Amino acid sequence: MSTPVLEALRELLDEDLDGVTSTPEGLRAVADARWGEVTLGIDQDEDGPDADEIALRVSAAIAPPAGAGHELLLWALSTNTQYWAVKIGLTEDGMLLVHADLDADGPEPDGLLAADVMDRVESILQLLDEDLSEWCLVHGFGTPAQRARWESRRPERALDEDDEDDDEE
């Protein structure tokens, strides 16, 4: 649910998060990522234990990659140990949920909270674009259209010194 806190946060995020809007569920923005179009959600837990703190969840729910079964669960568990700010779980509908929970001191959002939210948004997109996309490509998961998108948006591999030495010979 959109709250006065979320509305104030939306105003702070407006410059950094393209298209962020208030909805009845909370704040939403769509990112055009390597993974695909990702709907990002920013929701407030109003039933938290302390009324003087702001409890937020930044998340993206995506369909699990086609063909991935228990291997995806193992990947998610191992990835959860690599990212301290972002975790992976499943929704009750079976969607893959990449999320980060934030607590902020004080009853009003400020620039520091907005920066923390943007940091979590970037971490979520990084996990999807760099880790999950690559993992799916290596293991042959995803639809042909998804795989083509992930391949076409694969970052150029930086040359290391050995590659540069080989080119000079």
Coordinates of C-alpha atoms in Angstrom, one line a residue:
M1 CA 0.0 0.0 0.0
S2 CA 1.3 3.5 -0.8
T3 CA 1.9 5.4 2.3
P4 CA 3.1 9.0 3.1
V5 CA 6.5 7.5 3.8
L6 CA 6.6 5.8 0.4
E7 CA 5.3 9.0 -1.3
A8 CA 8.1 11.0 0.2
L9 CA 10.6 8.3 -0.8
R10 CA 9.2 8.4 -4.4
E11 CA 10.0 12.1 -4.6
L12 CA 13.6 11.4 -3.4
L13 CA 14.0 8.5 -5.8
D14 CA 12.4 10.3 -8.8
E15 CA 15.7 11.5 -10.3
D16 CA 17.6 8.2 -9.9
L17 CA 14.9 5.6 -10.6
D18 CA 13.2 6.1 -13.9
G19 CA 9.5 5.9 -14.0
V20 CA 9.0 5.3 -10.3
T21 CA 5.3 5.5 -9.5
S22 CA 3.0 5.1 -6.5
T23 CA 0.5 2.2 -6.8
P24 CA -1.9 0.8 -4.2
E25 CA 0.7 -1.9 -3.5
G26 CA 3.6 0.5 -3.0
L27 CA 6.2 2.0 -5.3
R28 CA 6.9 0.4 -8.7
A29 CA 9.4 1.0 -11.4
V30 CA 10.3 -1.0 -14.5
A31 CA 14.0 -1.5 -15.4
D32 CA 15.1 -2.6 -18.9
A33 CA 17.8 -5.0 -17.8
R34 CA 19.8 -7.7 -19.5
W35 CA 17.6 -10.2 -17.8
G36 CA 14.5 -8.5 -19.4
E37 CA 12.0 -6.0 -18.2
V38 CA 12.1 -6.2 -14.5
T39 CA 9.4 -4.7 -12.3
L40 CA 10.9 -3.4 -9.1
G41 CA 8.8 -3.0 -6.0
I42 CA 9.4 -0.9 -2.9
D43 CA 7.0 -1.8 -0.1
Q44 CA 6.7 -0.6 3.5
D45 CA 6.0 -2.9 6.4
E46 CA 3.7 -0.8 8.5
D47 CA 3.3 -3.6 11.1
G48 CA 6.9 -3.5 12.1
P49 CA 7.9 -3.7 15.8
D50 CA 9.0 0.0 16.1
A51 CA 6.8 2.9 14.9
D52 CA 9.9 5.1 14.9
E53 CA 11.6 3.0 12.2
I54 CA 10.9 2.6 8.5
A55 CA 11.0 -1.0 7.4
L56 CA 11.1 -1.4 3.6
R57 CA 11.4 -4.3 1.1
V58 CA 13.0 -3.7 -2.3
S59 CA 12.2 -6.6 -4.6
A60 CA 11.8 -8.0 -8.0
A61 CA 9.7 -11.2 -8.7
I62 CA 10.5 -13.0 -11.9
A63 CA 9.5 -16.3 -13.5
P64 CA 12.1 -19.0 -12.9
P65 CA 14.1 -19.7 -16.0
A66 CA 12.7 -22.3 -18.4
G67 CA 14.2 -25.7 -17.8
A68 CA 15.8 -24.9 -14.4
G69 CA 14.7 -27.3 -11.7
H70 CA 16.5 -28.2 -8.5
E71 CA 19.7 -26.8 -10.0
L72 CA 18.1 -23.3 -9.6
L73 CA 17.5 -24.0 -5.9
L74 CA 21.1 -24.9 -5.4
W75 CA 22.3 -21.8 -7.3
A76 CA 20.0 -19.6 -5.2
L77 CA 21.3 -21.1 -2.0
S78 CA 24.9 -20.6 -3.0
T79 CA 24.2 -17.1 -4.3
N80 CA 22.6 -16.1 -1.0
T81 CA 26.0 -16.7 0.7
Q82 CA 27.7 -14.3 -1.8
Y83 CA 25.4 -11.3 -1.5
W84 CA 25.0 -9.7 1.9
A85 CA 22.5 -7.1 0.8
V86 CA 20.2 -9.1 -1.5
K87 CA 18.6 -12.5 -0.9
I88 CA 16.7 -15.0 -3.2
G89 CA 13.5 -16.8 -2.3
L90 CA 10.3 -18.0 -3.8
T91 CA 6.9 -16.3 -3.6
E92 CA 3.8 -18.4 -2.8
D93 CA 3.0 -18.3 -6.6
G94 CA 6.4 -19.9 -7.4
M95 CA 8.0 -16.8 -8.7
L96 CA 11.7 -16.2 -8.0
L97 CA 11.9 -13.3 -5.5
V98 CA 15.1 -11.3 -5.4
H99 CA 14.7 -9.0 -2.4
A100 CA 16.5 -6.7 0.2
D101 CA 15.0 -5.6 3.5
L102 CA 16.0 -2.2 4.9
D103 CA 15.4 -0.5 8.2
A104 CA 15.9 3.2 8.6
D105 CA 16.0 5.2 11.7
G106 CA 13.4 7.9 12.1
P107 CA 9.9 8.3 10.8
E108 CA 10.7 10.2 7.7
P109 CA 12.7 9.1 4.6
D110 CA 15.9 11.1 3.8
G111 CA 18.6 11.1 1.2
L112 CA 20.5 8.4 3.0
L113 CA 17.5 6.0 2.8
A114 CA 17.0 6.8 -0.9
A115 CA 20.7 6.1 -1.5
D116 CA 20.3 2.7 0.3
V117 CA 17.3 1.9 -1.7
M118 CA 19.1 2.7 -5.0
D119 CA 22.1 0.5 -3.8
R120 CA 19.7 -2.4 -3.3
V121 CA 18.0 -1.8 -6.7
E122 CA 21.5 -1.9 -8.3
S123 CA 22.4 -5.1 -6.4
I124 CA 19.2 -6.8 -7.5
L125 CA 19.7 -5.9 -11.1
Q126 CA 23.4 -6.9 -10.9
L127 CA 22.4 -10.3 -9.5
L128 CA 19.9 -10.9 -12.3
D129 CA 22.1 -9.5 -15.1
E130 CA 25.5 -10.7 -14.2
D131 CA 24.9 -13.8 -12.1
L132 CA 21.6 -15.4 -13.1
S133 CA 21.8 -14.6 -16.8
E134 CA 25.3 -16.0 -17.0
W135 CA 24.4 -19.1 -15.0
C136 CA 21.4 -19.7 -17.3
L137 CA 23.6 -19.4 -20.4
V138 CA 26.2 -21.7 -19.1
H139 CA 23.7 -24.4 -18.0
G140 CA 21.4 -24.1 -21.1
F141 CA 18.3 -22.7 -19.3
G142 CA 15.9 -20.1 -20.6
T143 CA 13.8 -19.9 -23.7
P144 CA 15.6 -19.3 -27.1
A145 CA 14.4 -15.6 -27.0
Q146 CA 15.7 -15.1 -23.4
R147 CA 19.1 -16.7 -24.3
A148 CA 19.4 -14.5 -27.4
R149 CA 18.7 -11.4 -25.3
W150 CA 21.2 -12.5 -22.6
E151 CA 23.8 -13.2 -25.3
S152 CA 23.2 -9.9 -27.1
R153 CA 23.5 -7.9 -23.9
R154 CA 26.5 -9.8 -22.6
P155 CA 29.2 -7.3 -21.5
E156 CA 32.3 -7.3 -23.5
R157 CA 35.0 -9.3 -21.8
A158 CA 37.8 -7.1 -20.7
L159 CA 41.2 -8.1 -22.0
D160 CA 43.6 -9.2 -19.4
E161 CA 47.3 -8.8 -19.7
D162 CA 47.8 -12.3 -21.1
D163 CA 45.3 -11.6 -23.9
E164 CA 47.1 -8.3 -24.7
D165 CA 50.5 -10.1 -24.9
D166 CA 49.0 -12.7 -27.2
D167 CA 47.7 -10.0 -29.5
E168 CA 51.2 -8.3 -29.8
E169 CA 52.9 -11.5 -31.0

